[in-house]
Amino acid sequence: MTGALSAAERLARLRLARSETVGPVTFSELLQHFPSAVEALEALPALARRGGRKSLLRIPGRAEAEREIAAVEAAGGRLLLYGDAEFPRRLAMIDPPPPVITVRGALHLAAQKTVAIVGSRNASAAGARIAATIARDLGQEGYVVVSGLARGIDAAAHRASLDGGTIGVVGGGLDVVYPEENRQLHAQVAERGLLVAEMPLGTQPRGKLFPRRNRIISGLALGVVVVEAAMRSGSLITARFALEQGRDVFAVPGSPLDPRAHGSNSLIKQGAALVESAADVIAALAQTPASPFAEPDTPGFVRRPALAAAEPDAEMRALITSALSPTPTPVDDLVRQTGLAVPHIRMVLLELDLAGRLHRSPGDRVSLLPAEQPSGG
């Protein structure tokens, strides 16, 4: 889609994005199946019923969506829908892109050369110092630093890059400060840099939201530098997202005696570039072939004719549902097991997702949740 979205389409996309059971994957597939969000909204209840939902699906009304837009503006921010001309272009290229983000501050920073720096919340003094040094030196070379406004490595990177340009991606609403100790830093980033949030205003950060934040951190960047990351840490999740999105992954080596370095050292063993300075990062990025992540065209969903025409019958739905289980299964395995076309399988998965009966796991794997039980009288 080129050009600006109409006012009706913008409002419909916001309502669709805030509807119950609609996440980034579901939003993307709905706009591949329907010509517009207006039509997708109209079809939403029927699709959920086909997936087995018995209760009404909560869909925000026009007035509620308009109130959210007004509240964001009153808080000094802006609400951007995927397809808006000013939606950050690198972020628009990830699969799937976030349907809606709220921003506050210098939006132009998101269009510049950007490097993410992430790492341990319980950072060592040495780790915080190297993160700050890399961030400051990147800024002096014209790079913007993006991180997650957490304590430790994130905070060190933000503070050191306030002059050069910094982007803070928060796990809750744009107006929610977390952790409290970073309140002043949060205000400084909003005033001198850029704040970005995927969640609505007032949303309190919680565990399941941080992976979504991490996906946006890597999505905004050309590459991700990991400084001090324990095994099973959020920083390694960010690195995984970066790889899936085609970004470069860098890691600063640490002592094998320090558990905070086990994850970053593991990344190096797996092929991440070992870096010790901003110069190392810049040199590595210079060797990366030119990609659409730097200057992509104005984004917009491209309808897939096959998906748009997919209308599975009852027999297909039963076959696909029976092939699912509580164990995450790759979609490719469903194709092989059922022998059905991918568009039909995707459509049934979309219906189940809208009904709240599908769980999506990394690696395009899906599992079936119990059917909704009718409420007793």
mmCIF file of C-alpha atoms in Angstrom:
data_model
loop_
_atom_site.group_PDB
_atom_site.id
_atom_site.type_symbol
_atom_site.label_atom_id
_atom_site.label_comp_id
_atom_site.label_asym_id
_atom_site.label_seq_id
_atom_site.Cartn_x
_atom_site.Cartn_y
_atom_site.Cartn_z
ATOM 1 C CA MET A 1 0.000 0.000 0.000
ATOM 2 C CA THR A 2 1.404 3.324 -1.003
ATOM 3 C CA GLY A 3 0.346 6.745 0.174
ATOM 4 C CA ALA A 4 -1.403 7.717 3.366
ATOM 5 C CA LEU A 5 -4.079 5.576 4.966
ATOM 6 C CA SER A 6 -7.571 7.036 4.966
ATOM 7 C CA ALA A 7 -8.998 8.171 8.297
ATOM 8 C CA ALA A 8 -11.509 5.296 8.211
ATOM 9 C CA GLU A 9 -8.801 2.714 7.509
ATOM 10 C CA ARG A 10 -6.534 4.082 10.263
ATOM 11 C CA LEU A 11 -9.332 3.849 12.808
ATOM 12 C CA ALA A 12 -10.278 0.357 11.613
ATOM 13 C CA ARG A 13 -6.668 -0.844 11.873
ATOM 14 C CA LEU A 14 -6.414 0.463 15.419
ATOM 15 C CA ARG A 15 -9.670 -1.239 16.403
ATOM 16 C CA LEU A 16 -8.513 -4.453 14.741
ATOM 17 C CA ALA A 17 -5.132 -4.346 16.492
ATOM 18 C CA ARG A 18 -6.789 -3.818 19.884
ATOM 19 C CA SER A 19 -9.415 -6.531 19.389
ATOM 20 C CA GLU A 20 -9.390 -9.561 21.653
ATOM 21 C CA THR A 21 -7.191 -12.447 20.421
ATOM 22 C CA VAL A 22 -5.693 -10.342 17.594
ATOM 23 C CA GLY A 23 -1.899 -10.207 17.717
ATOM 24 C CA PRO A 24 0.704 -9.199 15.116
ATOM 25 C CA VAL A 25 0.506 -12.513 13.221
ATOM 26 C CA THR A 26 -3.300 -12.551 13.175
ATOM 27 C CA PHE A 27 -3.451 -8.876 12.191
ATOM 28 C CA SER A 28 -1.054 -9.472 9.307
ATOM 29 C CA GLU A 29 -2.966 -12.474 7.991
ATOM 30 C CA LEU A 30 -6.310 -10.693 8.272
ATOM 31 C CA LEU A 31 -5.009 -7.875 6.084
ATOM 32 C CA GLN A 32 -3.677 -10.411 3.606
ATOM 33 C CA HIS A 33 -7.069 -12.090 3.432
ATOM 34 C CA PHE A 34 -9.242 -8.956 3.294
ATOM 35 C CA PRO A 35 -8.770 -5.854 1.129
ATOM 36 C CA SER A 36 -8.997 -3.553 4.159
ATOM 37 C CA ALA A 37 -9.204 -3.489 7.940
ATOM 38 C CA VAL A 38 -12.762 -2.205 7.611
ATOM 39 C CA GLU A 39 -13.803 -5.481 5.970
ATOM 40 C CA ALA A 40 -11.665 -7.558 8.337
ATOM 41 C CA LEU A 41 -13.429 -6.001 11.329
ATOM 42 C CA GLU A 42 -16.823 -6.889 9.908
ATOM 43 C CA ALA A 43 -15.758 -10.517 9.395
ATOM 44 C CA LEU A 44 -14.032 -10.952 12.760
ATOM 45 C CA PRO A 45 -16.965 -12.368 14.795
ATOM 46 C CA ALA A 46 -17.856 -14.922 12.103
ATOM 47 C CA LEU A 47 -14.240 -16.075 11.774
ATOM 48 C CA ALA A 48 -13.973 -16.555 15.539
ATOM 49 C CA ARG A 49 -17.214 -18.579 15.587
ATOM 50 C CA ARG A 50 -15.877 -20.796 12.807
ATOM 51 C CA GLY A 51 -12.850 -21.435 15.003
ATOM 52 C CA GLY A 52 -15.081 -22.606 17.840
ATOM 53 C CA ARG A 53 -15.610 -19.464 19.902
ATOM 54 C CA LYS A 54 -18.935 -19.342 21.726
ATOM 55 C CA SER A 55 -18.736 -16.015 23.563
ATOM 56 C CA LEU A 56 -18.703 -12.607 21.923
ATOM 57 C CA LEU A 57 -15.337 -11.326 20.750
ATOM 58 C CA ARG A 58 -14.417 -7.973 22.291
ATOM 59 C CA ILE A 59 -13.861 -5.415 19.518
ATOM 60 C CA PRO A 60 -13.259 -1.779 20.534
ATOM 61 C CA GLY A 61 -15.770 0.688 19.125
ATOM 62 C CA ARG A 62 -14.926 3.772 17.105
ATOM 63 C CA ALA A 63 -15.280 6.057 20.128
ATOM 64 C CA GLU A 64 -12.858 3.936 22.165
ATOM 65 C CA ALA A 65 -10.257 4.028 19.383
ATOM 66 C CA GLU A 66 -10.664 7.795 19.032
ATOM 67 C CA ARG A 67 -10.190 8.194 22.790
ATOM 68 C CA GLU A 68 -6.946 6.217 22.646
ATOM 69 C CA ILE A 69 -5.579 8.442 19.880
ATOM 70 C CA ALA A 70 -6.547 11.567 21.849
ATOM 71 C CA ALA A 71 -4.997 10.200 25.058
ATOM 72 C CA VAL A 72 -1.684 9.467 23.321
ATOM 73 C CA GLU A 73 -1.590 13.000 21.926
ATOM 74 C CA ALA A 74 -2.443 14.445 25.354
ATOM 75 C CA ALA A 75 0.525 12.515 26.768
ATOM 76 C CA GLY A 76 2.810 14.189 24.240
ATOM 77 C CA GLY A 77 3.026 11.192 21.928
ATOM 78 C CA ARG A 78 1.780 10.011 18.564
ATOM 79 C CA LEU A 79 0.059 6.812 17.519
ATOM 80 C CA LEU A 80 1.315 5.229 14.297
ATOM 81 C CA LEU A 81 -0.420 2.439 12.379
ATOM 82 C CA TYR A 82 1.384 0.058 10.077
ATOM 83 C CA GLY A 83 0.954 1.612 6.640
ATOM 84 C CA ASP A 84 1.311 5.189 7.882
ATOM 85 C CA ALA A 85 3.965 7.052 5.896
ATOM 86 C CA GLU A 86 5.890 7.846 9.099
ATOM 87 C CA PHE A 87 5.870 4.311 10.495
ATOM 88 C CA PRO A 88 9.567 3.380 11.031
ATOM 89 C CA ARG A 89 10.638 1.647 7.844
ATOM 90 C CA ARG A 90 13.014 -0.946 9.269
ATOM 91 C CA LEU A 91 10.373 -1.912 11.822
ATOM 92 C CA ALA A 92 7.845 -2.225 9.017
ATOM 93 C CA MET A 93 10.032 -4.846 7.324
ATOM 94 C CA ILE A 94 9.941 -7.428 10.116
ATOM 95 C CA ASP A 95 7.593 -10.378 9.768
ATOM 96 C CA PRO A 96 5.056 -9.684 11.067
ATOM 97 C CA PRO A 97 5.377 -5.966 11.825
ATOM 98 C CA PRO A 98 3.708 -4.546 14.918
ATOM 99 C CA PRO A 99 0.253 -3.314 13.843
ATOM 100 C CA VAL A 100 0.467 -0.161 15.969
ATOM 101 C CA ILE A 101 3.097 1.685 17.995
ATOM 102 C CA THR A 102 3.065 4.818 20.098
ATOM 103 C CA VAL A 103 6.057 7.158 19.982
ATOM 104 C CA ARG A 104 7.215 10.245 21.827
ATOM 105 C CA GLY A 105 10.179 12.377 20.870
ATOM 106 C CA ALA A 106 12.410 12.619 17.826
ATOM 107 C CA LEU A 107 10.837 10.182 15.370
ATOM 108 C CA HIS A 108 13.492 10.912 12.741
ATOM 109 C CA LEU A 109 16.004 8.947 14.858
ATOM 110 C CA ALA A 110 14.296 5.701 13.825
ATOM 111 C CA ALA A 111 15.221 6.376 10.186
ATOM 112 C CA GLN A 112 18.930 6.788 10.910
ATOM 113 C CA LYS A 113 21.646 4.139 11.163
ATOM 114 C CA THR A 114 20.742 2.345 14.376
ATOM 115 C CA VAL A 115 22.505 -0.257 16.524
ATOM 116 C CA ALA A 116 20.935 -2.023 19.497
ATOM 117 C CA ILE A 117 22.913 -2.605 22.684
ATOM 118 C CA VAL A 118 21.411 -5.031 25.206
ATOM 119 C CA GLY A 119 22.629 -7.051 28.132
ATOM 120 C CA SER A 120 22.360 -8.017 31.764
ATOM 121 C CA ARG A 121 20.168 -6.081 34.185
ATOM 122 C CA ASN A 122 22.603 -7.100 36.928
ATOM 123 C CA ALA A 123 25.572 -5.732 35.022
ATOM 124 C CA SER A 124 29.121 -5.657 36.319
ATOM 125 C CA ALA A 125 30.946 -2.339 36.474
ATOM 126 C CA ALA A 126 33.154 -3.481 33.598
ATOM 127 C CA GLY A 127 30.148 -4.517 31.514
ATOM 128 C CA ALA A 128 28.379 -1.206 32.061
ATOM 129 C CA ARG A 129 31.566 0.660 31.157
ATOM 130 C CA ILE A 130 32.115 -1.186 27.864
ATOM 131 C CA ALA A 131 28.444 -0.764 26.939
ATOM 132 C CA ALA A 132 28.678 2.982 27.608
ATOM 133 C CA THR A 133 31.930 3.290 25.661
ATOM 134 C CA ILE A 134 30.541 1.490 22.619
ATOM 135 C CA ALA A 135 27.324 3.526 22.758
ATOM 136 C CA ARG A 136 29.126 6.855 23.041
ATOM 137 C CA ASP A 137 31.576 6.007 20.257
ATOM 138 C CA LEU A 138 28.771 4.823 17.976
ATOM 139 C CA GLY A 139 27.015 8.141 18.527
ATOM 140 C CA GLN A 140 30.145 10.056 17.585
ATOM 141 C CA GLU A 141 30.190 8.121 14.303
ATOM 142 C CA GLY A 142 26.591 8.983 13.475
ATOM 143 C CA TYR A 143 24.821 5.889 14.800
ATOM 144 C CA VAL A 144 21.698 5.959 16.966
ATOM 145 C CA VAL A 145 21.626 3.501 19.895
ATOM 146 C CA VAL A 146 18.456 1.584 20.720
ATOM 147 C CA SER A 147 17.854 -0.413 23.907
ATOM 148 C CA GLY A 148 15.121 -1.460 26.310
ATOM 149 C CA LEU A 149 15.366 1.094 29.151
ATOM 150 C CA ALA A 150 16.041 -1.664 31.681
ATOM 151 C CA ARG A 151 18.549 -1.310 34.486
ATOM 152 C CA GLY A 152 22.140 -2.383 33.914
ATOM 153 C CA ILE A 153 23.519 -2.540 30.379
ATOM 154 C CA ASP A 154 20.447 -0.890 28.802
ATOM 155 C CA ALA A 155 20.607 2.108 31.128
ATOM 156 C CA ALA A 156 24.360 2.522 30.599
ATOM 157 C CA ALA A 157 23.921 2.472 26.820
ATOM 158 C CA HIS A 158 21.080 5.024 26.906
ATOM 159 C CA ARG A 159 22.891 7.463 29.197
ATOM 160 C CA ALA A 160 26.014 7.378 27.051
ATOM 161 C CA SER A 161 24.091 7.954 23.815
ATOM 162 C CA LEU A 162 21.788 10.804 24.830
ATOM 163 C CA ASP A 163 23.948 13.280 22.911
ATOM 164 C CA GLY A 164 24.418 11.090 19.842
ATOM 165 C CA GLY A 165 20.819 9.857 19.670
ATOM 166 C CA THR A 166 19.039 7.096 21.563
ATOM 167 C CA ILE A 167 15.785 5.154 21.257
ATOM 168 C CA GLY A 168 14.163 3.504 24.282
ATOM 169 C CA VAL A 169 11.663 0.706 23.673
ATOM 170 C CA VAL A 170 9.456 0.047 26.699
ATOM 171 C CA GLY A 171 7.671 -3.160 27.610
ATOM 172 C CA GLY A 172 4.458 -1.505 28.798
ATOM 173 C CA GLY A 173 2.632 1.669 27.873
ATOM 174 C CA LEU A 174 4.495 4.754 26.728
ATOM 175 C CA ASP A 175 3.537 6.531 29.957
ATOM 176 C CA VAL A 176 4.606 3.764 32.359
ATOM 177 C CA VAL A 177 8.081 4.022 33.879
ATOM 178 C CA TYR A 178 9.813 0.716 34.617
ATOM 179 C CA PRO A 179 11.948 0.233 36.586
ATOM 180 C CA GLU A 180 11.218 3.172 38.873
ATOM 181 C CA GLU A 181 14.925 3.869 39.324
ATOM 182 C CA ASN A 182 15.059 4.845 35.632
ATOM 183 C CA ARG A 183 12.387 7.546 35.900
ATOM 184 C CA GLN A 184 14.823 10.374 35.185
ATOM 185 C CA LEU A 185 16.402 8.423 32.320
ATOM 186 C CA HIS A 186 12.941 7.697 30.886
ATOM 187 C CA ALA A 187 12.216 11.450 30.881
ATOM 188 C CA GLN A 188 15.591 12.253 29.316
ATOM 189 C CA VAL A 189 15.053 9.764 26.485
ATOM 190 C CA ALA A 190 11.590 11.205 25.837
ATOM 191 C CA GLU A 191 13.006 14.753 25.748
ATOM 192 C CA ARG A 192 16.270 14.179 23.888
ATOM 193 C CA GLY A 193 15.682 10.910 22.051
ATOM 194 C CA LEU A 194 12.721 8.711 21.147
ATOM 195 C CA LEU A 195 10.425 6.483 23.210
ATOM 196 C CA VAL A 196 8.614 3.608 21.499
ATOM 197 C CA ALA A 197 5.884 1.308 22.861
ATOM 198 C CA GLU A 198 3.701 -1.349 21.292
ATOM 199 C CA MET A 199 1.259 -1.633 24.187
ATOM 200 C CA PRO A 200 -1.569 0.863 24.908
ATOM 201 C CA LEU A 201 -1.103 3.678 27.418
ATOM 202 C CA GLY A 202 -1.305 2.535 31.021
ATOM 203 C CA THR A 203 -0.172 -1.045 30.300
ATOM 204 C CA GLN A 204 2.013 -2.311 33.140
ATOM 205 C CA PRO A 205 5.094 -4.299 32.039
ATOM 206 C CA ARG A 206 4.864 -8.024 32.677
ATOM 207 C CA GLY A 207 6.892 -11.027 31.676
ATOM 208 C CA LYS A 208 5.073 -12.047 28.513
ATOM 209 C CA LEU A 209 5.331 -8.527 27.064
ATOM 210 C CA PHE A 210 9.120 -8.274 27.152
ATOM 211 C CA PRO A 211 9.720 -10.610 24.181
ATOM 212 C CA ARG A 212 7.481 -8.314 22.119
ATOM 213 C CA ARG A 213 9.583 -5.355 23.251
ATOM 214 C CA ASN A 214 12.770 -7.245 22.382
ATOM 215 C CA ARG A 215 11.440 -7.972 18.880
ATOM 216 C CA ILE A 216 10.968 -4.250 18.299
ATOM 217 C CA ILE A 217 14.450 -3.425 19.639
ATOM 218 C CA SER A 218 16.066 -5.732 17.081
ATOM 219 C CA GLY A 219 13.580 -4.689 14.395
ATOM 220 C CA LEU A 220 14.624 -1.040 14.666
ATOM 221 C CA ALA A 221 18.319 -1.851 14.379
ATOM 222 C CA LEU A 222 20.803 -2.828 11.692
ATOM 223 C CA GLY A 223 22.569 -4.996 14.252
ATOM 224 C CA VAL A 224 22.423 -6.038 17.909
ATOM 225 C CA VAL A 225 25.378 -5.912 20.315
ATOM 226 C CA VAL A 226 25.049 -8.194 23.341
ATOM 227 C CA VAL A 227 27.070 -7.238 26.416
ATOM 228 C CA GLU A 228 26.916 -9.606 29.401
ATOM 229 C CA ALA A 229 23.995 -11.968 28.901
ATOM 230 C CA ALA A 230 23.302 -15.013 31.031
ATOM 231 C CA MET A 231 21.933 -18.177 29.476
ATOM 232 C CA ARG A 232 18.116 -18.028 29.025
ATOM 233 C CA SER A 233 18.193 -14.244 29.271
ATOM 234 C CA GLY A 234 16.040 -11.709 27.473
ATOM 235 C CA SER A 235 19.132 -10.492 25.633
ATOM 236 C CA LEU A 236 19.471 -13.873 23.942
ATOM 237 C CA ILE A 237 15.817 -13.617 22.910
ATOM 238 C CA THR A 238 16.649 -10.266 21.301
ATOM 239 C CA ALA A 239 19.584 -11.891 19.514
ATOM 240 C CA ARG A 240 17.326 -14.677 18.243
ATOM 241 C CA PHE A 241 14.842 -12.155 16.901
ATOM 242 C CA ALA A 242 17.696 -10.286 15.227
ATOM 243 C CA LEU A 243 18.790 -13.428 13.401
ATOM 244 C CA GLU A 244 15.219 -14.162 12.307
ATOM 245 C CA GLN A 245 14.929 -10.591 11.015
ATOM 246 C CA GLY A 246 18.183 -10.759 9.066
ATOM 247 C CA ARG A 247 20.086 -8.395 11.356
ATOM 248 C CA ASP A 248 23.718 -8.769 12.386
ATOM 249 C CA VAL A 249 24.457 -10.098 15.864
ATOM 250 C CA PHE A 250 27.564 -9.061 17.798
ATOM 251 C CA ALA A 251 28.748 -10.093 21.243
ATOM 252 C CA VAL A 252 31.341 -8.729 23.650
ATOM 253 C CA PRO A 253 33.315 -11.627 25.172
ATOM 254 C CA GLY A 254 33.428 -12.044 28.934
ATOM 255 C CA SER A 255 35.082 -14.157 31.572
ATOM 256 C CA PRO A 256 34.044 -17.823 31.518
ATOM 257 C CA LEU A 257 33.932 -17.579 35.321
ATOM 258 C CA ASP A 258 31.138 -14.989 35.201
ATOM 259 C CA PRO A 259 27.625 -16.422 34.624
ATOM 260 C CA ARG A 260 26.651 -13.061 33.169
ATOM 261 C CA ALA A 261 28.949 -13.780 30.221
ATOM 262 C CA HIS A 262 27.873 -17.343 29.491
ATOM 263 C CA GLY A 263 25.117 -16.305 27.085
ATOM 264 C CA SER A 264 27.200 -13.764 25.165
ATOM 265 C CA ASN A 265 30.136 -16.173 24.944
ATOM 266 C CA SER A 266 27.744 -18.838 23.670
ATOM 267 C CA LEU A 267 26.596 -16.477 20.913
ATOM 268 C CA ILE A 268 30.205 -16.106 19.779
ATOM 269 C CA LYS A 269 30.591 -19.895 19.663
ATOM 270 C CA GLN A 270 27.466 -20.041 17.510
ATOM 271 C CA GLY A 271 28.814 -17.536 15.002
ATOM 272 C CA ALA A 272 28.073 -14.071 16.379
ATOM 273 C CA ALA A 273 30.810 -11.564 15.581
ATOM 274 C CA LEU A 274 33.167 -10.926 18.483
ATOM 275 C CA VAL A 275 33.443 -7.184 19.105
ATOM 276 C CA GLU A 276 35.331 -5.119 21.658
ATOM 277 C CA SER A 277 34.655 -1.604 20.403
ATOM 278 C CA ALA A 278 32.353 0.533 18.297
ATOM 279 C CA ALA A 279 34.957 0.403 15.537
ATOM 280 C CA ASP A 280 34.537 -3.388 15.378
ATOM 281 C CA VAL A 281 30.750 -2.996 15.041
ATOM 282 C CA ILE A 282 31.015 -0.332 12.339
ATOM 283 C CA ALA A 283 33.571 -2.339 10.374
ATOM 284 C CA ALA A 284 31.374 -5.442 10.478
ATOM 285 C CA LEU A 285 28.272 -3.513 9.391
ATOM 286 C CA ALA A 286 30.251 -2.040 6.494
ATOM 287 C CA GLN A 287 30.899 -5.567 5.208
ATOM 288 C CA THR A 288 27.214 -6.497 5.304
ATOM 289 C CA PRO A 289 25.690 -6.451 1.794
ATOM 290 C CA ALA A 290 23.222 -3.645 1.184
ATOM 291 C CA SER A 291 19.725 -4.725 2.209
ATOM 292 C CA PRO A 292 16.219 -3.273 2.159
ATOM 293 C CA PHE A 293 16.508 -2.742 5.917
ATOM 294 C CA ALA A 294 18.445 0.458 5.313
ATOM 295 C CA GLU A 295 16.036 2.288 3.013
ATOM 296 C CA PRO A 296 12.961 0.196 2.174
ATOM 297 C CA ASP A 297 10.095 1.589 0.159
ATOM 298 C CA THR A 298 6.963 2.850 1.873
ATOM 299 C CA PRO A 299 5.560 -0.277 3.516
ATOM 300 C CA GLY A 300 2.190 -1.847 3.014
ATOM 301 C CA PHE A 301 0.625 -5.258 3.173
ATOM 302 C CA VAL A 302 0.659 -7.175 -0.086
ATOM 303 C CA ARG A 303 -2.397 -9.376 -0.462
ATOM 304 C CA ARG A 304 -1.511 -12.937 -1.297
ATOM 305 C CA PRO A 305 -4.018 -14.078 -3.928
ATOM 306 C CA ALA A 306 -3.832 -17.668 -2.714
ATOM 307 C CA LEU A 307 -4.630 -16.699 0.870
ATOM 308 C CA ALA A 308 -7.303 -14.249 -0.209
ATOM 309 C CA ALA A 309 -9.077 -17.040 -2.086
ATOM 310 C CA ALA A 310 -8.718 -19.657 0.666
ATOM 311 C CA GLU A 311 -12.123 -20.822 1.917
ATOM 312 C CA PRO A 312 -11.674 -24.188 3.664
ATOM 313 C CA ASP A 313 -14.711 -26.424 4.010
ATOM 314 C CA ALA A 314 -15.857 -28.285 7.131
ATOM 315 C CA GLU A 315 -13.944 -31.435 6.207
ATOM 316 C CA MET A 316 -10.708 -29.484 5.859
ATOM 317 C CA ARG A 317 -11.266 -27.758 9.200
ATOM 318 C CA ALA A 318 -11.825 -31.083 10.932
ATOM 319 C CA LEU A 319 -8.732 -32.610 9.333
ATOM 320 C CA ILE A 320 -6.480 -29.706 10.326
ATOM 321 C CA THR A 321 -7.859 -29.484 13.859
ATOM 322 C CA SER A 322 -7.381 -33.219 14.397
ATOM 323 C CA ALA A 323 -3.758 -32.918 13.286
ATOM 324 C CA LEU A 324 -3.089 -30.351 16.012
ATOM 325 C CA SER A 325 -2.297 -31.220 19.628
ATOM 326 C CA PRO A 326 -1.106 -29.509 22.834
ATOM 327 C CA THR A 327 2.445 -30.135 21.560
ATOM 328 C CA PRO A 328 3.832 -27.325 19.338
ATOM 329 C CA THR A 329 3.881 -28.568 15.739
ATOM 330 C CA PRO A 330 5.606 -26.898 12.768
ATOM 331 C CA VAL A 331 3.129 -25.685 10.161
ATOM 332 C CA ASP A 332 5.189 -27.502 7.522
ATOM 333 C CA ASP A 333 4.399 -30.772 9.332
ATOM 334 C CA LEU A 334 0.680 -29.974 9.137
ATOM 335 C CA VAL A 335 1.043 -29.507 5.389
ATOM 336 C CA ARG A 336 2.748 -32.878 5.001
ATOM 337 C CA GLN A 337 0.366 -34.713 7.338
ATOM 338 C CA THR A 338 -2.893 -33.348 5.926
ATOM 339 C CA GLY A 339 -1.886 -32.973 2.294
ATOM 340 C CA LEU A 340 -3.847 -29.710 2.177
ATOM 341 C CA ALA A 341 -2.742 -26.453 0.578
ATOM 342 C CA VAL A 342 -0.921 -23.941 2.775
ATOM 343 C CA PRO A 343 -3.551 -21.181 2.286
ATOM 344 C CA HIS A 344 -6.319 -23.464 3.594
ATOM 345 C CA ILE A 345 -4.221 -24.452 6.599
ATOM 346 C CA ARG A 346 -3.338 -20.825 7.331
ATOM 347 C CA MET A 347 -6.992 -19.833 7.164
ATOM 348 C CA VAL A 348 -8.062 -22.512 9.658
ATOM 349 C CA LEU A 349 -5.215 -21.532 11.980
ATOM 350 C CA LEU A 350 -6.379 -17.928 11.729
ATOM 351 C CA GLU A 351 -9.913 -18.945 12.735
ATOM 352 C CA LEU A 352 -8.625 -20.985 15.681
ATOM 353 C CA ASP A 353 -6.379 -18.113 16.739
ATOM 354 C CA LEU A 354 -9.277 -15.654 16.739
ATOM 355 C CA ALA A 355 -11.302 -18.141 18.772
ATOM 356 C CA GLY A 356 -8.545 -18.229 21.395
ATOM 357 C CA ARG A 357 -7.809 -21.884 20.701
ATOM 358 C CA LEU A 358 -4.353 -21.597 19.137
ATOM 359 C CA HIS A 359 -0.953 -20.928 20.685
ATOM 360 C CA ARG A 360 1.876 -19.795 18.428
ATOM 361 C CA SER A 361 5.458 -20.700 19.342
ATOM 362 C CA PRO A 362 8.774 -19.578 17.815
ATOM 363 C CA GLY A 363 9.753 -21.299 14.584
ATOM 364 C CA ASP A 364 6.250 -21.140 13.038
ATOM 365 C CA ARG A 365 4.958 -23.837 15.404
ATOM 366 C CA VAL A 366 1.393 -24.030 16.636
ATOM 367 C CA SER A 367 -0.467 -25.964 19.315
ATOM 368 C CA LEU A 368 -4.149 -26.437 20.127
ATOM 369 C CA LEU A 369 -5.676 -25.045 23.298
ATOM 370 C CA PRO A 370 -8.825 -26.490 24.912
ATOM 371 C CA ALA A 371 -12.121 -25.409 23.362
ATOM 372 C CA GLU A 372 -14.005 -22.649 25.139
ATOM 373 C CA GLN A 373 -16.448 -24.066 27.654
ATOM 374 C CA PRO A 374 -20.001 -22.676 27.733
ATOM 375 C CA SER A 375 -20.725 -20.745 30.905
ATOM 376 C CA GLY A 376 -23.113 -22.378 33.338
ATOM 377 C CA GLY A 377 -26.472 -20.860 34.272
#
